[in-house]
């Protein structure tokens, strides 16, 4: 690209004064389609993409990709042209209905431009999109024949003053999202690591836990949450649209004088028990997955559907059989519970009593005994009108976990056989566990399972899995994915006990933004290790967290002991939503979310701090709407009238404060939360 003297002067000025918004370099080649052109994208020297919001630089993107046919070094490639040419852009608009997720009716509106670099075999396109609160790009290579990709140097450069909240690289995506500054990301002397492990004694297997000095961590999972120094701008970086032609990537950080750089990195060779090639291969023409960033306020991030919006449209013609819903879950309280028919029976009866549509029977159901087997359990569930989900080990050579059943989905033929059996047995869904890798072969495995399950009308939940990458839109039989440090961690080690409340407040701003999250919430009693969150905090989690199949974690006796008005709240709880609204909070502090189903709004709030506080939120809805509401919050004293597990003291986390009233949309409600507490509201339109 040729630069005039005036453009070079503008670039020089921008390097010094851009943070203050005093000048900008040249003209953007792409802007968002909104009137204010909130997002602007520039092409700087060295073919760096620079992204601004409200005339202030947010980050830069350094492009780079290498294959056995060409080394796409964008710092050396010449810009050949833009499509559409000149100042023209392609307006991408779309409206679609989502089967599940945070919003049913969705609208996409983004401007698009394709930059073409290089000549001949070195020619490559970069498709760039900008929305009012979003930025995305992907590589586009034409031609024909097979190609092997040999690495990426795609990187994102953020100001040194930014703050970051990230999860260290672990293939199960099960860890906390911790806050870092640029100084904390610089290498420090190594210290002794902490304990590891994912499942506790008796579980189907183990995965690595936290280890090493956090300040020395350089490898990070998506999504990456960042914020400007004054917190006027927030962003979330991730990737989406994986069709089996590429691997998932992670990020490596490096701190330099010009900023904090995160560079994409292919999976490590040892992932998936050393199975599968590191370098992805495909046939040209080819388009890469999207790298995308939600940019704006915390509300923009929490409410965004960008990950799904960039994915292909629904590939399932008939979606009427896809029925999201709450399930009782046979695992959290009893690791080996699915081996015992009497325990399984109790969970089926619990689902029926609570009017939950489903039960999940976990690992070892294939060796069930003590008065019945899986056929007896399926028969009882049918009599009680309870749908059944069954756990499976993803099997193959890519994991060392022996728990079964396993090896039922490794090939198309084996999948067809198992799905046919499941259909015959009227099983509604499968939970498939322990994938352990982001290599191309594993990304293809996810897609193959979803494709083969749909014709048999089988819903899917992936555990021990990668991050959601838009598959819920294309294959809406994907109900949820784990990839989260959830309630199961109470089974594994005491490390969940102390930080759980704070951790829970980070998830709506990070992990749950990019797709459904099977945290397995709502536990009032203790598992192997105790929890410190209040009962009201736990009750709010299935509202604060989004998952089309929401698995309630606690034992039947705990749910049966709840006050009737609490039972009523859980019994009617939806798991897919017509709308989602951010109502307050910040990662690690507290969060309040509103979710609408039909004319009813549910509001959930949780406190990440160990101190009593009052918070306020505005009742969502249309102006003029009037609601009757029920509040279920932390009990202040024994006179609140609702408690479980015997006598309680003031501010006992087991106490309930239950009240009812009326409110209008736009009213401001003040709610009290104890330390690690929470609250739930249900607003029914009059």
XYZ file of C-alpha atoms in Angstrom:
686
model
C 0.000 0.000 0.000
C 1.307 3.470 -0.910
C 1.205 6.217 1.671
C 1.152 9.932 0.864
C 3.166 12.416 2.940
C -0.029 13.624 4.587
C -0.989 10.044 5.507
C 2.466 9.414 7.000
C 2.152 12.600 9.012
C -1.244 11.500 10.241
C 0.151 8.124 11.242
C 2.964 9.772 13.167
C 0.517 12.067 14.895
C -1.723 9.144 15.713
C 1.096 7.248 17.378
C 1.493 10.055 19.894
C -1.988 11.475 20.352
C -4.441 8.729 19.413
C -5.172 7.834 23.036
C -6.441 11.365 23.551
C -8.497 11.226 20.337
C -6.753 14.367 18.935
C -6.171 12.950 15.469
C -6.454 9.730 13.501
C -4.541 8.109 10.675
C -6.018 8.537 7.188
C -9.547 7.326 6.583
C -10.974 4.037 7.789
C -11.541 1.441 5.079
C -14.492 0.089 7.058
C -16.897 1.451 9.655
C -19.920 0.144 11.493
C -23.250 0.842 9.745
C -24.681 2.916 12.604
C -25.035 6.669 12.157
C -22.150 7.496 14.497
C -19.838 4.977 12.795
C -18.897 3.856 16.292
C -16.424 1.194 15.136
C -13.775 2.224 12.608
C -11.155 -0.063 11.076
C -7.934 1.243 9.516
C -5.119 -0.366 7.547
C -1.828 0.949 8.892
C 1.742 0.534 7.702
C 2.857 -3.088 7.670
C -0.766 -4.025 6.911
C -1.762 -3.860 10.545
C -5.474 -3.548 11.202
C -6.313 -0.891 13.752
C -9.701 -0.841 15.435
C -11.198 2.266 17.024
C -14.321 2.856 19.071
C -15.609 6.413 19.318
C -12.387 7.686 17.695
C -10.129 6.025 20.280
C -7.875 3.084 19.483
C -8.951 -0.174 21.120
C -6.446 -2.679 19.690
C -4.437 -3.616 16.612
C -4.328 -6.867 14.654
C -1.176 -8.245 13.052
C -2.069 -10.708 10.306
C -0.056 -13.823 9.478
C -0.566 -17.379 8.200
C 1.767 -20.020 6.798
C 1.089 -23.109 4.688
C 3.123 -25.607 2.705
C 2.205 -23.592 -0.396
C 2.836 -20.039 0.776
C 4.035 -17.905 3.650
C 1.517 -15.112 4.049
C 3.762 -12.530 5.675
C 1.451 -9.543 5.593
C 4.199 -7.108 6.500
C 5.690 -7.899 3.087
C 2.541 -8.459 1.030
C 1.156 -5.681 -1.132
C -2.477 -4.699 -1.020
C -3.891 -5.641 -4.395
C -7.423 -4.369 -3.968
C -10.602 -4.110 -1.968
C -13.956 -5.768 -2.578
C -16.286 -3.983 -3.023
C -13.928 -1.481 -4.631
C -13.234 2.035 -3.470
C -15.358 3.382 -0.642
C -18.142 0.860 -1.217
C -18.951 -1.752 1.408
C -21.204 -4.787 1.504
C -23.944 -4.470 4.106
C -24.565 -7.831 5.767
C -28.073 -7.973 7.222
C -29.890 -10.993 8.536
C -32.740 -11.905 10.820
C -33.069 -15.396 12.251
C -34.827 -17.276 15.024
C -32.662 -19.178 17.494
C -33.936 -22.415 19.007
C -32.047 -21.828 22.242
C -29.774 -19.301 23.886
C -30.070 -15.828 25.375
C -32.376 -14.344 22.698
C -34.869 -15.978 20.338
C -35.205 -13.299 17.627
C -31.877 -11.997 16.388
C -30.790 -9.325 13.957
C -27.378 -9.080 12.316
C -26.233 -5.810 10.772
C -22.555 -5.408 9.849
C -20.545 -3.777 7.091
C -18.089 -6.021 5.242
C -14.984 -5.417 3.166
C -12.519 -7.916 1.674
C -8.872 -6.893 1.389
C -6.865 -8.828 -1.202
C -3.101 -9.146 -0.706
C -0.284 -10.654 -2.796
C -0.086 -12.315 -6.186
C -0.493 -15.864 -7.530
C -0.146 -18.566 -4.882
C 0.713 -15.857 -2.368
C -2.666 -14.181 -2.872
C -4.916 -14.193 0.150
C -8.056 -12.346 1.127
C -8.991 -10.978 4.515
C -12.738 -10.575 5.037
C -13.394 -7.863 7.630
C -16.697 -6.977 9.283
C -17.679 -4.152 11.614
C -20.891 -3.743 13.608
C -21.961 -1.120 16.097
C -20.409 -3.194 18.900
C -18.369 -5.797 17.030
C -15.382 -6.513 14.807
C -14.542 -9.751 12.991
C -12.219 -11.034 10.304
C -11.288 -14.282 8.585
C -8.794 -15.449 5.983
C -9.983 -16.451 2.508
C -7.773 -18.467 0.161
C -8.859 -19.429 -3.365
C -7.382 -21.951 -5.761
C -7.612 -25.721 -5.644
C -5.812 -28.748 -4.248
C -4.820 -29.834 -0.772
C -3.016 -27.580 1.672
C -1.378 -28.019 5.072
C -1.271 -25.036 7.376
C 1.956 -24.759 9.333
C 1.251 -22.011 11.801
C -0.262 -18.616 12.472
C 1.234 -15.345 13.561
C -2.123 -13.616 13.875
C -1.867 -11.437 16.953
C -3.785 -8.809 18.879
C -1.957 -5.852 20.425
C -3.546 -3.981 23.339
C -2.400 -0.855 25.193
C -0.167 -1.421 28.218
C -2.765 0.339 30.353
C -5.517 -2.201 29.601
C -6.776 -4.684 32.142
C -7.407 -8.337 31.286
C -9.459 -11.166 32.733
C -8.435 -14.561 31.377
C -8.321 -18.296 31.892
C -4.998 -20.085 31.624
C -4.657 -22.662 28.873
C -6.135 -26.015 29.865
C -7.780 -28.268 27.277
C -10.909 -28.866 29.379
C -11.447 -25.088 29.689
C -12.055 -25.650 33.399
C -10.384 -22.956 35.450
C -11.035 -19.499 36.841
C -10.973 -16.218 34.917
C -8.479 -14.095 36.836
C -7.619 -10.404 36.485
C -4.209 -9.296 35.199
C -2.377 -6.092 34.359
C 0.463 -5.773 31.860
C 2.994 -5.803 34.702
C 1.524 -9.044 36.050
C 1.883 -10.675 32.634
C 5.626 -10.080 32.520
C 7.772 -13.158 33.279
C 8.642 -13.597 36.950
C 10.771 -16.160 38.779
C 9.062 -19.540 38.801
C 7.389 -20.714 42.000
C 6.163 -24.083 43.084
C 2.823 -25.105 41.553
C -0.396 -25.872 43.339
C -2.568 -28.966 43.366
C -4.223 -30.295 40.225
C -6.928 -32.691 39.260
C -10.401 -32.318 37.864
C -12.587 -35.104 39.184
C -12.297 -36.354 42.716
C -11.735 -39.888 43.915
C -14.059 -42.315 42.203
C -14.737 -40.035 39.215
C -14.186 -41.195 35.664
C -10.793 -39.550 35.314
C -8.553 -36.620 36.051
C -7.536 -33.428 34.320
C -4.821 -30.992 35.257
C -5.602 -28.348 37.818
C -3.913 -25.040 38.514
C -0.167 -25.074 38.761
C 2.825 -22.775 38.670
C 3.065 -19.066 39.381
C 0.171 -17.272 37.680
C 2.471 -14.370 36.803
C 4.486 -16.694 34.558
C 1.535 -18.021 32.591
C 1.847 -17.191 28.903
C -0.805 -19.465 27.397
C -4.460 -18.483 27.553
C -7.816 -19.802 26.467
C -10.485 -17.866 24.677
C -12.488 -15.853 25.493
C -10.272 -12.968 26.573
C -11.991 -10.080 28.380
C -10.231 -6.703 28.343
C -10.964 -3.133 29.374
C -9.485 0.310 28.907
C -7.807 1.969 31.870
C -10.876 4.113 32.609
C -13.249 1.181 31.898
C -15.109 3.251 29.317
C -14.517 0.477 26.775
C -14.723 -3.266 27.300
C -14.115 -6.057 24.835
C -14.267 -9.823 24.535
C -12.064 -11.705 22.049
C -12.931 -15.193 20.792
C -13.258 -17.291 17.634
C -16.183 -18.961 15.892
C -17.434 -20.964 12.872
C -15.546 -24.264 12.900
C -16.560 -26.688 10.160
C -13.799 -29.271 10.640
C -11.322 -27.688 8.209
C -9.154 -26.066 10.899
C -8.011 -26.496 14.484
C -8.951 -24.439 17.500
C -6.262 -22.073 18.721
C -5.173 -20.536 21.996
C -3.291 -17.337 22.810
C 0.264 -16.677 23.942
C 0.986 -13.386 25.678
C 4.044 -11.180 25.472
C 4.560 -7.741 26.998
C 6.617 -5.234 25.008
C 7.076 -1.486 25.019
C 4.394 -1.047 22.357
C 1.726 -3.041 24.187
C 0.491 -6.443 25.325
C 0.471 -8.903 22.418
C -1.597 -12.092 22.264
C -0.607 -14.388 19.405
C -2.669 -17.335 18.163
C -1.114 -20.753 18.662
C -1.985 -24.214 17.354
C -2.826 -27.019 19.814
C 0.094 -28.684 21.568
C 1.207 -32.127 20.255
C 0.334 -33.878 23.534
C -3.322 -32.833 23.510
C -5.773 -35.688 23.164
C -3.277 -38.304 24.391
C -0.958 -37.424 21.488
C -3.634 -38.323 18.952
C -4.234 -36.246 15.826
C -2.031 -33.954 13.777
C -1.152 -30.499 15.049
C -1.142 -28.864 11.616
C -4.605 -28.721 10.024
C -5.073 -29.817 6.409
C -7.870 -29.011 3.996
C -8.774 -28.554 0.348
C -8.850 -25.154 -1.336
C -10.788 -22.914 -1.668
C -10.978 -22.324 2.077
C -12.143 -19.798 4.627
C -10.781 -19.731 8.134
C -12.854 -19.489 11.312
C -13.797 -15.965 12.343
C -11.711 -14.147 14.932
C -14.111 -11.752 16.556
C -14.294 -9.100 19.248
C -17.344 -7.686 21.001
C -16.534 -4.032 21.739
C -18.410 -1.540 23.889
C -19.940 -1.663 27.339
C -20.446 -4.594 29.669
C -24.075 -4.604 28.525
C -22.930 -4.979 24.910
C -20.801 -7.964 25.887
C -23.313 -9.800 28.083
C -26.196 -9.343 25.634
C -24.196 -10.120 22.468
C -24.984 -13.055 20.160
C -21.987 -12.388 17.881
C -20.541 -15.904 18.213
C -23.762 -17.377 16.792
C -24.390 -14.510 14.365
C -21.174 -15.285 12.457
C -21.935 -19.021 12.239
C -23.781 -20.690 9.328
C -27.563 -20.794 9.417
C -29.472 -23.686 10.947
C -28.770 -26.978 9.149
C -31.685 -28.853 10.758
C -34.949 -28.613 8.801
C -37.316 -29.715 11.576
C -36.495 -28.380 15.036
C -39.836 -29.140 16.678
C -38.390 -32.143 18.526
C -35.704 -30.057 20.229
C -37.063 -29.514 23.733
C -34.782 -27.680 26.174
C -35.476 -27.970 29.879
C -34.338 -28.491 33.452
C -33.020 -31.901 34.531
C -32.234 -33.630 37.795
C -28.645 -34.891 37.731
C -27.342 -38.167 39.116
C -23.685 -37.427 39.831
C -22.967 -34.404 42.006
C -23.987 -35.992 45.291
C -23.186 -39.587 44.315
C -20.147 -40.138 42.081
C -21.184 -43.699 41.352
C -24.896 -43.048 41.661
C -25.822 -44.217 38.176
C -24.680 -47.741 39.072
C -27.399 -47.897 41.712
C -30.953 -48.248 40.416
C -32.440 -47.081 43.715
C -30.544 -43.774 43.516
C -31.448 -43.326 39.851
C -35.078 -44.054 40.695
C -35.072 -41.302 43.317
C -33.798 -38.748 40.813
C -36.456 -39.758 38.285
C -39.112 -39.306 40.944
C -37.582 -35.949 41.908
C -37.830 -34.717 38.307
C -41.469 -35.780 38.217
C -42.269 -34.083 41.536
C -40.521 -30.844 40.552
C -42.123 -30.888 37.088
C -38.701 -30.929 35.486
C -38.872 -32.489 32.017
C -35.617 -34.460 32.231
C -33.196 -36.564 34.231
C -29.524 -37.054 33.372
C -28.188 -40.505 34.240
C -24.417 -40.195 34.382
C -21.454 -42.543 33.885
C -21.660 -46.278 34.644
C -25.368 -46.602 33.787
C -24.367 -49.553 31.586
C -23.500 -51.530 34.750
C -26.519 -50.465 36.807
C -27.709 -52.831 39.533
C -29.343 -52.949 42.979
C -32.861 -53.847 41.939
C -32.939 -52.650 38.355
C -30.990 -51.836 35.195
C -31.090 -49.126 32.551
C -34.195 -50.645 30.944
C -36.015 -50.457 34.259
C -34.940 -46.846 34.687
C -36.121 -45.947 31.180
C -39.457 -47.655 31.830
C -39.985 -45.751 35.080
C -39.042 -42.439 33.431
C -41.565 -43.062 30.676
C -44.282 -43.807 33.211
C -43.469 -40.557 35.017
C -43.250 -38.573 31.752
C -39.600 -37.703 32.413
C -37.180 -37.505 29.495
C -33.831 -39.278 29.859
C -30.324 -38.112 28.967
C -27.446 -40.612 29.129
C -23.732 -40.010 29.732
C -21.061 -41.393 27.381
C -17.285 -41.427 27.287
C -16.218 -39.926 23.944
C -13.782 -42.816 23.800
C -11.210 -43.640 21.166
C -7.492 -43.277 21.782
C -7.704 -39.570 22.616
C -8.329 -40.074 26.339
C -7.175 -42.496 29.010
C -10.476 -42.532 30.912
C -11.878 -46.023 31.386
C -15.338 -45.114 32.701
C -18.141 -46.254 30.458
C -19.910 -46.636 28.277
C -17.213 -45.577 25.837
C -16.186 -45.996 22.181
C -19.784 -45.705 20.917
C -19.324 -42.614 18.712
C -15.863 -42.945 17.167
C -17.026 -43.667 13.607
C -20.074 -42.839 11.530
C -21.114 -46.499 11.625
C -20.837 -46.751 15.418
C -22.717 -43.470 15.842
C -25.532 -44.652 13.597
C -25.837 -47.852 15.584
C -25.879 -46.120 18.975
C -28.216 -43.315 17.926
C -30.622 -45.868 16.484
C -30.581 -47.752 19.805
C -31.155 -44.529 21.729
C -34.099 -43.647 19.501
C -35.580 -47.087 20.043
C -35.245 -46.591 23.804
C -36.838 -43.092 23.554
C -33.730 -41.441 25.025
C -33.810 -37.680 24.392
C -30.182 -36.713 24.670
C -26.576 -37.657 25.289
C -23.872 -36.089 27.413
C -20.513 -36.961 25.823
C -17.370 -36.395 27.884
C -13.536 -36.185 27.753
C -12.517 -34.817 24.355
C -9.268 -33.298 25.679
C -8.070 -31.575 22.485
C -8.601 -28.684 20.058
C -6.833 -30.345 17.137
C -8.571 -30.395 13.774
C -9.547 -34.051 14.124
C -11.374 -33.285 17.359
C -13.138 -30.226 15.956
C -14.349 -32.457 13.137
C -15.489 -35.034 15.714
C -17.796 -32.492 17.386
C -19.381 -31.570 14.057
C -19.778 -35.225 13.021
C -21.568 -36.092 16.265
C -23.990 -33.182 15.899
C -24.682 -33.979 12.243
C -25.319 -37.673 12.898
C -27.424 -37.083 16.028
C -29.907 -34.714 14.385
C -31.656 -37.188 12.021
C -32.223 -39.472 15.029
C -33.667 -36.539 17.012
C -31.009 -36.783 19.710
C -29.934 -33.701 21.643
C -26.282 -33.309 22.658
C -24.320 -31.920 25.603
C -20.499 -31.888 25.329
C -18.417 -32.209 28.512
C -14.661 -32.123 29.008
C -14.918 -30.189 25.795
C -13.761 -27.166 23.878
C -15.392 -23.743 23.960
C -18.682 -23.045 22.097
C -17.904 -21.749 18.638
C -21.269 -21.047 17.066
C -22.427 -24.647 16.669
C -25.657 -24.000 18.582
C -26.978 -21.959 15.682
C -26.037 -24.390 12.929
C -26.898 -27.512 14.920
C -29.507 -26.449 17.495
C -29.604 -29.988 18.887
C -26.470 -28.868 20.763
C -28.018 -27.925 24.087
C -24.948 -27.081 26.122
C -21.227 -27.500 26.676
C -19.301 -27.717 29.930
C -15.894 -26.046 29.508
C -16.352 -24.247 32.811
C -15.153 -24.501 36.397
C -18.606 -25.404 37.705
C -20.320 -26.987 40.687
C -18.655 -30.310 39.897
C -15.460 -28.813 41.306
C -16.865 -29.190 44.822
C -16.410 -32.930 44.236
C -12.751 -32.604 43.360
C -10.863 -30.422 45.791
C -11.429 -27.666 48.381
C -10.176 -24.975 45.986
C -13.743 -24.176 44.854
C -14.986 -23.305 48.333
C -13.420 -19.900 48.917
C -13.426 -18.286 45.426
C -16.714 -19.691 44.090
C -18.842 -16.571 44.615
C -16.341 -14.266 42.927
C -15.742 -16.802 40.158
C -19.483 -17.047 39.522
C -19.673 -13.293 38.924
C -16.998 -13.503 36.195
C -18.774 -16.119 34.072
C -21.615 -13.954 32.649
C -18.930 -11.589 31.298
C -16.599 -14.277 29.918
C -17.433 -17.933 29.357
C -21.230 -17.688 29.156
C -21.082 -14.842 26.625
C -19.889 -17.187 23.874
C -22.457 -19.956 24.296
C -24.463 -22.262 26.565
C -22.654 -23.255 29.759
C -23.386 -26.459 31.688
C -22.205 -25.243 35.084
C -24.641 -27.675 36.792
C -25.891 -25.047 39.268
C -28.054 -24.940 42.382
C -26.626 -26.908 45.296
C -27.931 -26.100 48.766
C -26.123 -28.899 50.604
C -22.445 -29.834 50.469
C -20.733 -32.358 48.260
C -17.275 -33.692 49.164
C -16.213 -30.102 49.866
C -18.375 -27.376 51.359
C -19.603 -24.240 49.668
C -19.936 -20.784 51.246
C -22.481 -19.280 48.865
C -25.940 -18.641 50.296
C -29.084 -20.548 49.366
C -30.374 -17.466 47.540
C -27.099 -17.239 45.593
C -27.475 -20.852 44.477
C -31.113 -20.340 43.489
C -30.144 -17.386 41.268
C -27.533 -19.310 39.288
C -29.864 -20.958 36.722
C -31.133 -17.448 35.898
C -27.709 -15.803 35.834
C -26.213 -18.704 33.820
C -27.609 -19.706 30.424
C -27.816 -23.352 29.334
C -30.571 -24.995 27.294
C -30.269 -28.114 29.446
C -29.900 -26.843 33.000
C -28.821 -29.629 35.356
C -29.762 -29.089 38.997
C -26.900 -30.414 41.052
C -28.205 -31.181 44.523
C -29.589 -34.398 46.030
C -33.356 -35.050 46.068
C -33.690 -34.523 49.827
C -32.360 -30.967 49.509
C -34.908 -29.968 46.875
C -37.758 -31.618 48.756
C -36.890 -29.608 51.888
C -37.245 -26.243 50.140
C -40.104 -23.856 50.948
C -43.019 -24.342 48.554
C -42.576 -20.912 46.977
C -38.938 -21.713 46.216
C -39.950 -25.049 44.702
C -42.507 -23.227 42.580
C -39.816 -20.884 41.264
C -37.544 -23.740 40.182
C -40.354 -25.922 38.852
C -41.420 -23.358 36.275
C -37.970 -22.112 35.346
C -37.261 -21.836 31.588
C -33.859 -22.712 30.137
C -34.100 -20.776 26.852
C -34.901 -17.107 26.626
C -36.606 -14.573 24.378
C -34.372 -11.769 25.622
C -31.485 -11.081 28.000
C -30.643 -7.768 29.677
C -27.606 -6.699 31.671
C -28.932 -4.877 34.748
C -25.745 -4.214 36.702
C -22.446 -5.438 38.031
C -18.822 -5.971 37.089
C -16.669 -9.112 36.809
C -15.527 -10.356 40.212
C -17.825 -7.975 42.091
C -21.519 -8.685 41.490
C -23.856 -9.245 38.560
C -27.577 -8.766 37.902
C -29.182 -10.158 34.743
C -32.740 -10.114 33.462
C -34.069 -12.858 31.184
C -37.475 -12.872 29.503
C -39.642 -15.815 28.512
C -42.842 -14.679 26.838
C -44.250 -11.883 29.011
C -42.456 -13.035 32.161
C -39.129 -11.611 33.290
C -36.739 -13.450 35.594
C -34.036 -11.426 37.343
C -31.084 -13.020 39.102
C -28.347 -11.353 41.104
C -25.286 -12.733 42.904
C -22.707 -11.175 45.205
C -19.062 -12.022 44.552
C -17.815 -10.351 47.728
C -17.941 -11.529 51.328
C -19.731 -8.449 52.610
C -23.370 -7.452 52.922
C -24.447 -4.873 50.369
C -27.486 -3.297 48.771
C -27.786 -3.172 44.997
C -30.332 -1.596 42.680
C -31.746 -2.634 39.343
C -34.349 -1.270 36.962
C -37.332 -3.522 36.300
C -37.038 -4.583 32.643
C -39.892 -4.548 30.162
C -41.823 -2.142 27.961
C -42.931 1.230 29.284
C -46.349 0.892 30.885
C -46.067 -2.829 31.622
C -47.171 -3.758 35.145
C -46.028 -6.924 36.880
C -46.796 -8.950 39.936
C -43.533 -10.238 41.370
C -42.089 -12.699 43.801
C -38.747 -11.966 45.427
C -36.574 -14.715 46.896
C -33.509 -13.247 48.585
C -31.168 -13.713 51.527
C -32.979 -13.834 54.872
C -32.068 -11.049 57.270
C -33.242 -12.671 60.492
C -35.144 -15.627 61.856
C -38.413 -13.694 61.551
C -38.209 -13.907 57.779
C -40.203 -17.088 58.227
C -38.470 -19.269 55.677
C -35.432 -21.386 56.406
C -34.208 -24.936 56.128
C -31.863 -27.222 58.023
C -33.015 -26.214 61.501
C -32.518 -23.014 63.454
C -30.752 -20.101 61.780
C -28.937 -17.030 63.008
C -29.272 -13.523 61.559
C -27.826 -13.444 58.021
C -27.512 -17.196 58.016
C -26.824 -18.159 54.381
C -29.513 -20.846 54.658
C -32.273 -18.319 55.417
C -34.766 -17.048 52.847
C -36.481 -13.688 52.485
C -39.577 -14.295 50.361
C -41.909 -11.429 49.483
C -44.466 -10.546 46.829
C -45.671 -7.289 45.331
C -46.272 -5.293 42.163
C -43.966 -3.154 40.048
C -43.866 -1.347 36.719
C -41.239 -1.550 34.017
C -38.715 1.176 34.773
C -39.161 1.045 38.540
C -35.935 0.871 40.542
C -35.786 -1.932 43.096
C -33.247 -2.138 45.913
C -32.209 -5.591 47.110
C -30.025 -6.653 49.997
C -27.459 -9.418 49.529
C -25.373 -10.908 52.310
C -21.743 -11.818 51.668
C -21.643 -14.387 48.846
C -25.415 -14.033 48.695
C -27.925 -13.415 45.947
C -31.544 -13.003 44.933
C -34.128 -13.981 42.321
C -37.247 -12.228 41.059
C -40.042 -13.441 38.834
C -42.095 -10.662 37.213
C -45.374 -11.880 35.699
C -47.072 -9.365 33.430
C -50.544 -8.352 34.548
